[in-house]
Coordinates of C-alpha atoms and ligand atoms in Angstrom, one line a residue:
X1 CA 63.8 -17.7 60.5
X2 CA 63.3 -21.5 60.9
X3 CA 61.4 -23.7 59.6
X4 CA 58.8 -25.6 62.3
X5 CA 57.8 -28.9 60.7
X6 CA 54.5 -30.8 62.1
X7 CA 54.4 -34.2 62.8
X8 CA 53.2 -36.6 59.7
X9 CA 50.0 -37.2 59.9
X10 CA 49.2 -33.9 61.3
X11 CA 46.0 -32.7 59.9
X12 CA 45.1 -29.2 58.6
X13 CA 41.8 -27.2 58.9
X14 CA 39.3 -24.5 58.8
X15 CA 36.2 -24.4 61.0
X16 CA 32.3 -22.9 60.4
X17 CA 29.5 -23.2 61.8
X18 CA 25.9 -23.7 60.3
X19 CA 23.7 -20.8 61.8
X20 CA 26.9 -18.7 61.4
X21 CA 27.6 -19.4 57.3
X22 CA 24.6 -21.4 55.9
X23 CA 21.4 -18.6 55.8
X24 CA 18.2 -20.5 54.0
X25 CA 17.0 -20.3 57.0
X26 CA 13.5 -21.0 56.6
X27 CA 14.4 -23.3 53.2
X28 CA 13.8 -27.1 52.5
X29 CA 11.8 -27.6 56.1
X30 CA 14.1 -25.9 58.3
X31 CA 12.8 -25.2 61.8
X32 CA 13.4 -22.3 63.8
X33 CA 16.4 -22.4 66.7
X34 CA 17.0 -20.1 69.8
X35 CA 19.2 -17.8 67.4
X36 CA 16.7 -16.7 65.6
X37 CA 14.9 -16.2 68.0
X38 CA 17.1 -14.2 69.8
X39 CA 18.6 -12.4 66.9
X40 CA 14.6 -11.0 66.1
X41 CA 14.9 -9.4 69.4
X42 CA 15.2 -6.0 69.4
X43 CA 19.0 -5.1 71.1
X44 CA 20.5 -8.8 71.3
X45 CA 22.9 -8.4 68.3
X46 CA 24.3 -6.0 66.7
X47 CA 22.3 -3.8 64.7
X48 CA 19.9 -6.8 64.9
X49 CA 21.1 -8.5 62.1
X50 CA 20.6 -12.1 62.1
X51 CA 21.6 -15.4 60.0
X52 CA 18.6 -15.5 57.8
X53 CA 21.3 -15.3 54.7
X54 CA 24.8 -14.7 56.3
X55 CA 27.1 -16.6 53.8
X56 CA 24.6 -18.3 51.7
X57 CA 26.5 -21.2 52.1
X58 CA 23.4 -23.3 51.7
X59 CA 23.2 -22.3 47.9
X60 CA 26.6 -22.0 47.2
X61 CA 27.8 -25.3 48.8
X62 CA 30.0 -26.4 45.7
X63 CA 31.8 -23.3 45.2
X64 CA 32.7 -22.7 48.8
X65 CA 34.1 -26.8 48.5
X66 CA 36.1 -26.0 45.7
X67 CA 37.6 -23.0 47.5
X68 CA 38.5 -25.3 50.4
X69 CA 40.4 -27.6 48.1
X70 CA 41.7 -24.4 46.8
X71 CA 43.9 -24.4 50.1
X72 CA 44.5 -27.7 50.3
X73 CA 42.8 -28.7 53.3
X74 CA 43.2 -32.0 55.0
X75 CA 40.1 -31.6 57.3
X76 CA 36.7 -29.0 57.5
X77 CA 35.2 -28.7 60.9
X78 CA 31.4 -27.9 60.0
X79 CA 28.6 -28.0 62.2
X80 CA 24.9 -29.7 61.4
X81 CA 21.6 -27.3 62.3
X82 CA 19.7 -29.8 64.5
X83 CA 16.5 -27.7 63.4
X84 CA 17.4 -28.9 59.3
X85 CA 17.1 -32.6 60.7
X86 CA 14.4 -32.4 63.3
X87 CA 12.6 -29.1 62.5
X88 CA 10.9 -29.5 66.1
X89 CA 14.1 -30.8 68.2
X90 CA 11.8 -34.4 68.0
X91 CA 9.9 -36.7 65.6
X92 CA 10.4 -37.8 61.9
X93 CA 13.9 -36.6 60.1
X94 CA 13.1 -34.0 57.4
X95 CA 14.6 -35.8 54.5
X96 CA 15.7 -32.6 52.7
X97 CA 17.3 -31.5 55.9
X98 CA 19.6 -34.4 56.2
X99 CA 20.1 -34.5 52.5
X100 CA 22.1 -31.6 52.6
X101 CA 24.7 -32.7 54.5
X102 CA 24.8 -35.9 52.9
X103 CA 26.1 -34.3 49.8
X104 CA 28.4 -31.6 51.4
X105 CA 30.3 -35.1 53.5
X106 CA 30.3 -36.3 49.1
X107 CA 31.6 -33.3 47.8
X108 CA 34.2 -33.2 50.6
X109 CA 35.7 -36.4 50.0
X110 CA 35.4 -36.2 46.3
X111 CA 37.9 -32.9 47.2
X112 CA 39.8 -35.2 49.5
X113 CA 38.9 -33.0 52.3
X114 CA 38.3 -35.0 55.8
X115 CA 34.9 -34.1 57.0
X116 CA 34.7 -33.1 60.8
X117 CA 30.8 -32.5 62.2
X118 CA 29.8 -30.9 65.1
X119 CA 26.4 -32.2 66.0
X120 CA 25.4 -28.9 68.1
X121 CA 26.8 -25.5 67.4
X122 CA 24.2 -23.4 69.3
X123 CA 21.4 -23.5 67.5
X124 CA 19.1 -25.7 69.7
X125 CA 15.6 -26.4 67.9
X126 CA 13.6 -23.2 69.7
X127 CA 10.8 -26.0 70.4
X128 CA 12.9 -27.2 73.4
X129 CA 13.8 -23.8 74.7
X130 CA 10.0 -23.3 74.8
X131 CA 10.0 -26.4 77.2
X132 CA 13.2 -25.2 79.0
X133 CA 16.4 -25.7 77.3
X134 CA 19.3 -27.0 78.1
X135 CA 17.9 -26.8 82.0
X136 CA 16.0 -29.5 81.3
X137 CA 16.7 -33.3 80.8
X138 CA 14.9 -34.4 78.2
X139 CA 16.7 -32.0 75.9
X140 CA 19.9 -34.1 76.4
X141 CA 18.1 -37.4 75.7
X142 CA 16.4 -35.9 72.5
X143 CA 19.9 -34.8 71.8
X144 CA 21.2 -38.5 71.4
X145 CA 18.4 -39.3 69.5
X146 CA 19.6 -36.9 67.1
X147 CA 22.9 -37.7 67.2
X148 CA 21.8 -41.8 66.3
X149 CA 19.6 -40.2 63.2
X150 CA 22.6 -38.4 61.5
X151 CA 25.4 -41.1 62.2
X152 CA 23.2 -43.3 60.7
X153 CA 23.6 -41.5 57.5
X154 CA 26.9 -39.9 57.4
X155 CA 29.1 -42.4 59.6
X156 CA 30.7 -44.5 57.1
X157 CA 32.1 -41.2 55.2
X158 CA 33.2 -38.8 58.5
X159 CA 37.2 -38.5 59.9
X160 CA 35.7 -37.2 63.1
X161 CA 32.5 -36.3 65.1
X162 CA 32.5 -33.3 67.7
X163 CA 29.5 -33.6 69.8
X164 CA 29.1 -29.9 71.1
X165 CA 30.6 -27.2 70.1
X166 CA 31.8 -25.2 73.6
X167 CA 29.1 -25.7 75.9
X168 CA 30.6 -23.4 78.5
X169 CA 29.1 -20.9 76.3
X170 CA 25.9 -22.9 76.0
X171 CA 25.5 -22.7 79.1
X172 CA 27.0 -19.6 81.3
X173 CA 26.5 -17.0 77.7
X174 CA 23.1 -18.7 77.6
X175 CA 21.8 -19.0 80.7
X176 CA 24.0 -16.9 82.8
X177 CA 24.7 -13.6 81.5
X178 CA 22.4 -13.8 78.8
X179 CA 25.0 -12.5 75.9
X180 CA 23.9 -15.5 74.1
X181 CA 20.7 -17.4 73.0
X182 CA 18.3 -17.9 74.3
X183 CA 19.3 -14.6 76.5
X184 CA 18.7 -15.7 80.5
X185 CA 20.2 -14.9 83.1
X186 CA 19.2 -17.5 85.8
X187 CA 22.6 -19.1 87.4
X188 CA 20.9 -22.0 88.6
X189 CA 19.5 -22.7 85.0
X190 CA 23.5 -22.1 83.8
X191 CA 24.4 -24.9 86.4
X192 CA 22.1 -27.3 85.1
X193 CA 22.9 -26.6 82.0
X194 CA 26.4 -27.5 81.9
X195 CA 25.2 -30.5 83.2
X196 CA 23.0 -31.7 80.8
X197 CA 25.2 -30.5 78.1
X198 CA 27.5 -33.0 79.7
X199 CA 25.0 -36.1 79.6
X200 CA 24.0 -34.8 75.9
X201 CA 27.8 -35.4 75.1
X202 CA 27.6 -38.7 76.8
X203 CA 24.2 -39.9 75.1
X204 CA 25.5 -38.8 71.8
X205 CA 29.1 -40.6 72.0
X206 CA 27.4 -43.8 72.8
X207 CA 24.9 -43.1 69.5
X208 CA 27.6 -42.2 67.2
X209 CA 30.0 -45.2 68.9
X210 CA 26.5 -47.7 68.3
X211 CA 26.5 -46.3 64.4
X212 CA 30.3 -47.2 64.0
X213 CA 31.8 -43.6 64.7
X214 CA 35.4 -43.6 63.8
X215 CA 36.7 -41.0 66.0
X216 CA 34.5 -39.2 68.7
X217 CA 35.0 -36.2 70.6
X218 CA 34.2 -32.7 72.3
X219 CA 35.2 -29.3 71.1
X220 CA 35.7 -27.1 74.6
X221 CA 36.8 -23.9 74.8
X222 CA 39.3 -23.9 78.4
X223 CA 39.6 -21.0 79.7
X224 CA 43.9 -20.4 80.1
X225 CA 43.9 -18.6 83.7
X226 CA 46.5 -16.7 84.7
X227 CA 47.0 -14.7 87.8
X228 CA 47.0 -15.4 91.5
X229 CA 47.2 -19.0 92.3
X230 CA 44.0 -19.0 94.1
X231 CA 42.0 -16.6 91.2
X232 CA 43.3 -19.5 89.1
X233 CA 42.4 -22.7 91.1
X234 CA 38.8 -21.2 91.0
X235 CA 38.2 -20.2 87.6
X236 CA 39.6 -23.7 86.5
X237 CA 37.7 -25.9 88.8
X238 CA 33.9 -23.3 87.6
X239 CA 35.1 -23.0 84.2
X240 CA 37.0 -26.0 82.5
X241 CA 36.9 -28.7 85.6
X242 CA 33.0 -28.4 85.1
X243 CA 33.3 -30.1 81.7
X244 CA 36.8 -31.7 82.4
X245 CA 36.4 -33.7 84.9
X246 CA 33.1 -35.5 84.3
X247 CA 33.7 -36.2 80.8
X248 CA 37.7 -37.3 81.0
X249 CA 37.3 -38.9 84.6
X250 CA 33.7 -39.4 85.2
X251 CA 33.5 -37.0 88.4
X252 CA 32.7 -33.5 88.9
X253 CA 35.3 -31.3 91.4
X254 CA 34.2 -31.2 95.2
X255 CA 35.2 -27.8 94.9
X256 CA 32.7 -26.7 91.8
X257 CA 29.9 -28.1 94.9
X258 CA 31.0 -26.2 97.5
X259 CA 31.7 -22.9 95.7
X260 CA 28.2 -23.2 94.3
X261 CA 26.3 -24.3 96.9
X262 CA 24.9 -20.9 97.3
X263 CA 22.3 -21.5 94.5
X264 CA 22.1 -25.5 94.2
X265 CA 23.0 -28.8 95.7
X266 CA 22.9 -30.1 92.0
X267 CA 20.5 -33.1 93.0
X268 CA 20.0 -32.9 89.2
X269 CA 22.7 -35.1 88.9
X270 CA 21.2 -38.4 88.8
X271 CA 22.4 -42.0 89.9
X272 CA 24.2 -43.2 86.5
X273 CA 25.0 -39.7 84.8
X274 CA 28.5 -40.0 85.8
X275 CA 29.2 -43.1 83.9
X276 CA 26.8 -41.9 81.2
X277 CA 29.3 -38.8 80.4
X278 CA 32.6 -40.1 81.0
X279 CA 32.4 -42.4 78.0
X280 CA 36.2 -43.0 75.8
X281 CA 36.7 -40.5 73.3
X282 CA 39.5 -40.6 71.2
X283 CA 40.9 -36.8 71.7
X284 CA 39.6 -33.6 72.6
X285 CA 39.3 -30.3 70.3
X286 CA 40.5 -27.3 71.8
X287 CA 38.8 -23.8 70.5
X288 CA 41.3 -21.2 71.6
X289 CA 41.9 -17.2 71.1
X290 CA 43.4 -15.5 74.4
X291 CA 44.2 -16.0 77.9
X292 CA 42.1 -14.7 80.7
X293 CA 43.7 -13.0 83.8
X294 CA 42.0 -13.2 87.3
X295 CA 43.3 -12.0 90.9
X296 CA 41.7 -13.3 94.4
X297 CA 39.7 -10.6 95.9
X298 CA 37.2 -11.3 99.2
X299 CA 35.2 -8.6 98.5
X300 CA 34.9 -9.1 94.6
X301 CA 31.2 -10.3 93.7
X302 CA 30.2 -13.4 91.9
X303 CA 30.1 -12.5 87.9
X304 CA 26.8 -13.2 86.7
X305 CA 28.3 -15.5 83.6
X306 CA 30.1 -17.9 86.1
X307 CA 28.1 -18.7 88.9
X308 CA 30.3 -19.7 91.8
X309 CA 32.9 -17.6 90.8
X310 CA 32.4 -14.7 94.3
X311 CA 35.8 -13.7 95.6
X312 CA 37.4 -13.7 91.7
X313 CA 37.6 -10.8 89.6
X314 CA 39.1 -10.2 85.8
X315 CA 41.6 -7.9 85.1
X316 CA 43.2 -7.7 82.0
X317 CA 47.3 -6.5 81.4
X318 CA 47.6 -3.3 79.5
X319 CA 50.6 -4.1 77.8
X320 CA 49.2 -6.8 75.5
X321 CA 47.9 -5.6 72.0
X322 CA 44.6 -6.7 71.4
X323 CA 42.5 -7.9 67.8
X324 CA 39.3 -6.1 66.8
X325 CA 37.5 -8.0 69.5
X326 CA 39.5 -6.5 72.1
X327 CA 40.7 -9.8 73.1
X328 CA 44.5 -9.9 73.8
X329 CA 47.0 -11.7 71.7
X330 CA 48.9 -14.5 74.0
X331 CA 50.3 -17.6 71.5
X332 CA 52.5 -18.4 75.2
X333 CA 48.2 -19.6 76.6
X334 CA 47.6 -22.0 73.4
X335 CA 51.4 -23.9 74.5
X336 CA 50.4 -24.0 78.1
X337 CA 46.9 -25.1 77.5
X338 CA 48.2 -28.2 75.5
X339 CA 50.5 -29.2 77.6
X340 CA 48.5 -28.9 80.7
X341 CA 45.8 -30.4 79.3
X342 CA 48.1 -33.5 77.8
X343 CA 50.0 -33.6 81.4
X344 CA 46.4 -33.7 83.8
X345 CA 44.6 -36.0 81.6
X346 CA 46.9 -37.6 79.2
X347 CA 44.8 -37.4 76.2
X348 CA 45.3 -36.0 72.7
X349 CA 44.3 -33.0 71.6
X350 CA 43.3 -31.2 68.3
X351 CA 43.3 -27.3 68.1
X352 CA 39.6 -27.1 66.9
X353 CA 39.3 -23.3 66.8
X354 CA 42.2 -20.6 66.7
X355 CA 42.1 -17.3 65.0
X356 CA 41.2 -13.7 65.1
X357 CA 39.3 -10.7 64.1
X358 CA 40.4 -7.8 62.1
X359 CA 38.1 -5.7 59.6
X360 CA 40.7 -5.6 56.8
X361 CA 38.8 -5.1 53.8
X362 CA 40.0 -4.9 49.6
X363 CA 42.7 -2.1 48.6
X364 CA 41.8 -0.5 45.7
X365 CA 43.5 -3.3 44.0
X366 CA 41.2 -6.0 45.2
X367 CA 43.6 -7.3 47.6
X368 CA 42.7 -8.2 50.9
X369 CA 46.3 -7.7 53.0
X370 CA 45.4 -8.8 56.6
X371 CA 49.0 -8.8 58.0
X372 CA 47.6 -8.9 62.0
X373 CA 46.1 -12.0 60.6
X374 CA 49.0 -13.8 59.0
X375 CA 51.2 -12.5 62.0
X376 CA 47.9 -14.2 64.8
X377 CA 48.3 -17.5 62.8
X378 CA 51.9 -17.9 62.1
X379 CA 52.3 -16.8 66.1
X380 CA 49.7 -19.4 67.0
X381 CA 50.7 -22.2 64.5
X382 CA 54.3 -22.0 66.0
X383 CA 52.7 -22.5 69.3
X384 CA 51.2 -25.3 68.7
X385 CA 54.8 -26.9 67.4
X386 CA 56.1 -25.5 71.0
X387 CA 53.5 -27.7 72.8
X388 CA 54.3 -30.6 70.7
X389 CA 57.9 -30.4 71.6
X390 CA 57.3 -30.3 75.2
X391 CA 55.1 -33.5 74.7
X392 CA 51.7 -33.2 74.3
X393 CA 49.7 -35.1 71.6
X394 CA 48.1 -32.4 69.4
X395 CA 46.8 -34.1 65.9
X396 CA 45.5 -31.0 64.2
X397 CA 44.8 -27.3 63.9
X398 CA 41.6 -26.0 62.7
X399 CA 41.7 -21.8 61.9
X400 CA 38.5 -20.1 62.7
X401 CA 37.4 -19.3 59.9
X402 CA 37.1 -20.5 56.9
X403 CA 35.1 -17.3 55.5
X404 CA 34.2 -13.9 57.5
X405 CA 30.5 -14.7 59.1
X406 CA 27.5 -13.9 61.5
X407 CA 29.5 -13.5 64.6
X408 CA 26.6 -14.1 67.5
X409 CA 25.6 -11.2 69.0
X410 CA 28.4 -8.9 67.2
X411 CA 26.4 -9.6 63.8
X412 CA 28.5 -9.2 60.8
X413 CA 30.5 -6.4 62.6
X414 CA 33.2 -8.4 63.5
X415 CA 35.3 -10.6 60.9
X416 CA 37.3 -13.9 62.0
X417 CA 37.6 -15.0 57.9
X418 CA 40.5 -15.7 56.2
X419 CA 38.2 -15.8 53.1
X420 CA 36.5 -12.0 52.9
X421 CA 33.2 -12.0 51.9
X422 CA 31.3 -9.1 50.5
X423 CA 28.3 -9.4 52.3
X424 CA 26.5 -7.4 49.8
X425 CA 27.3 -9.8 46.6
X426 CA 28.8 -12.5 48.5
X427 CA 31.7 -12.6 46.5
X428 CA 34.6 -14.9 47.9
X429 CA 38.5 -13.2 48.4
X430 CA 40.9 -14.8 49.5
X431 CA 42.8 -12.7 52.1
X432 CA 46.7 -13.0 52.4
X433 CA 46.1 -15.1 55.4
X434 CA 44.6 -17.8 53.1
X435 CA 47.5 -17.6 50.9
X436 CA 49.7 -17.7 54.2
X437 CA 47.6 -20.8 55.8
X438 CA 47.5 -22.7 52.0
X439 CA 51.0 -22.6 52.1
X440 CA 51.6 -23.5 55.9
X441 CA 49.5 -26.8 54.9
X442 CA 51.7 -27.3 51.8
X443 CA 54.7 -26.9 53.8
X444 CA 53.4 -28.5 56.6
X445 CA 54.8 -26.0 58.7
X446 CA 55.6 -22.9 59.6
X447 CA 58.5 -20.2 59.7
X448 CA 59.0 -18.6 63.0
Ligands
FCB1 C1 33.9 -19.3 69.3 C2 32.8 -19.9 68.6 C3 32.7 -19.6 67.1 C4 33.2 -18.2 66.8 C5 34.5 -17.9 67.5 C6 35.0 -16.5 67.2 O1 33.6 -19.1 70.6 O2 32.8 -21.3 68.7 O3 31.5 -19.9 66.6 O4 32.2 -17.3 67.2 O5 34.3 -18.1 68.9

């Protein structure tokens, strides 16, 4: 075994999100977002269950804090419910709403833990869906609105500000094949989605900047292609060019035009947008979990979650063992992502999600022994050391999750914690991979 040591300065973390942990959903003035919606609808999760309670994070704030520091994490990635601070998407700021996380940024620093926001993890105030969504403009103007109102409040205390959380699924789960809220399935609505999700990013950097943001970035989740060079080329220029390119060089691919010209001519790009997005952020979060694998195929027909994408089609290698969500476990992707994203556009990185699921649940001893979990991390974490060493700038990794939560559409079915929680008395255990990561950060490193 040998020790891998990270970089000083490196920072540890754990990442939640609110609609996923918090529950309270209809407390202190919260409005209602497109997950609730779509979780009440009969046969979009899993046994419809919803957030409505999930974690009870929102009551149990301190404890779940203290359990952080527990670890001894140097950052939390947590995201703010836009429908707490704006219970319509617009208008006044409900006082109680933005209260909240005014005292969670305190108690985290009081822990010395770095607080890390994401300003939109999915839950759009449903008010805007029932005037469009994401297809429409004004919802990424509103959005840097919002973004001005809680900077104002919470700059001078935050390490770092992610403005979305993965808008690829925002947009093509969304509004492409529907596997997310708010459930549609219109590619043209996906396409202009992605846009707007881009100017929203734009809007809100230049709020946050305007309220003295520290440290401003975007948490995307790249898809790592692999397969035939052209299967490849395709899905990078649909899938991670579409957000790339605008926001790191202020231009979308000629390619993502042409290859989508079928269902637009994207003259819902206006003059200015361009320069709007592609505003200086300091480094960009990388959510990772697997590879994807593609081969070139004329005759293969356009996926209905990436419009654009006829000719392409998924297969996956049988060889690979897989987690609980059937994804395949690939640490090789998380190295090659990093360093491709370092090499193409020369900025740093932070790994802003990583981790996987696995049901483990207490032995009869109260012991929660997830060893695929322990073995997911250490594989990943050492991955992340391999990218550094072939040069790229990576400043942190953030595991997914802190605690076991309301996984989207799979309910509370599938669990990504390395904190179990009994959903039934929402009693916190820490699962061996929490001993494992606790000492990781106290190490600072890993053994591979
Ligand atoms: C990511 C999401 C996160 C969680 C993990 C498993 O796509 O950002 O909320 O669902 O996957």
């Amino acid at each position: 075994m040998t020790q891998l040591t990270f970089p000083e300065g490196f920072l540890w973390g754990t990442a939640t999100a609110s609609y996923q942990i918090e529950g309270a959903a209809d407390e202190d003035g919260r409005g209602p977002s497109i997950w609730d919606t779509f979780s009440q609808t009969p046969g979009k999760t899993w046994r419809g269950q919803t957030g409505r309670v999930a974690c009870d994070h929102y009551h149990r704030t301190e404890e779940d804090v203290a359990l952080m520091a527990s670890l001894g994490l140097d950052t939390y990635r947590f995201s703010v419910a836009w429908p707490r601070i704006q219970p319509d998407g617009t208008g006044p700021v409900n006082p109680a709403g933005i209260d909240y996380y005014d005292r969670l940024v305190d108690l985290l620093v009081e822990a010395g833990i770095k607080p890390m926001p994401t300003l939109y993890h999915w839950d759009l105030p449903q008010s805007f869906e029932d005037r469009g969504g994401w297809p429409e403009r004004e919802t990424a103007e509103r959005f840097g609105d919002y973004a001005a109102i809680v900077a104002d409040r919470l700059a001078d205390r935050v390490h770092t500000w992610w403005t979305l959380n993965e808008p690829w699924c925002s947009a093509f789960l969304g509004y492409g094949d529907g596997h997310h809220a708010p459930g549609r399935t219109e590619p043209v609505a996906a396409l202009k989605a992605a846009h707007h999700l881009n100017l929203a990013h734009g809007l809100a950097t230049q709020a946050l900047r305007a309220a003295g943001a520290e440290r401003v970035s975007i948490a995307l989740n790249p898809t790592q292609p692999r397969g035939d060079e052209e299967a490849v080329r395709i899905v990078d220029t649909l899938a991670n060019r579409v957000f790339f390119d605008p926001i790191l060089k202020g231009e979308y691919p000629a390619e993502l035009f042409e290859r989508t010209a079928v269902h637009t001519d994207w003259s819902f790009v206006q003059d200015g947008d361009l320069e709007q997005i592609n505003q200086r952020i300091d480094l960009l979060g990388v959510n990772y979990y697997n590879p994807a694998w593609f081969r070139y195929n004329p005759d293969a027909p356009e996926s209905q979650v990436q419009p654009g994408s006829a000719g392409v089609e998924g297969y996956r290698p049988e060889e690979l063992p897989v987690t609980d969500m059937g994804w395949p476990i690939e640490p090789t992707g998380l190295t090659d992502l990093l360093v491709r994203i370092h090499k193409d556009y020369g900025v740093p990185t932070m790994v802003t999600e990583n981790g996987a699921a696995y049901p483990t649940g207490p032995g009869e001893d109260g012991e929660v022994d997830d060893v695929e979990r322990v073995d997911y991390l250490r594989s990943h974490i050492a991955a992340v050391h391999d990218a550094i060493e072939e040069g790229a700038d990576v400043r942190g990794y953030t595991a997914w999750s802190l605690m076991d939560n309301f996984e989207w559409a799979f309910g509370y079915d599938k669990r990504f914690g390395i904190v179990h929680v009994d959903y039934a008395t929402q009693k916190r255990t820490l699962k061996s991979s929490a001993k494992f990561y606790a000492k990781v950060i106290a190490d600072h490193g890993v053994e591979r």
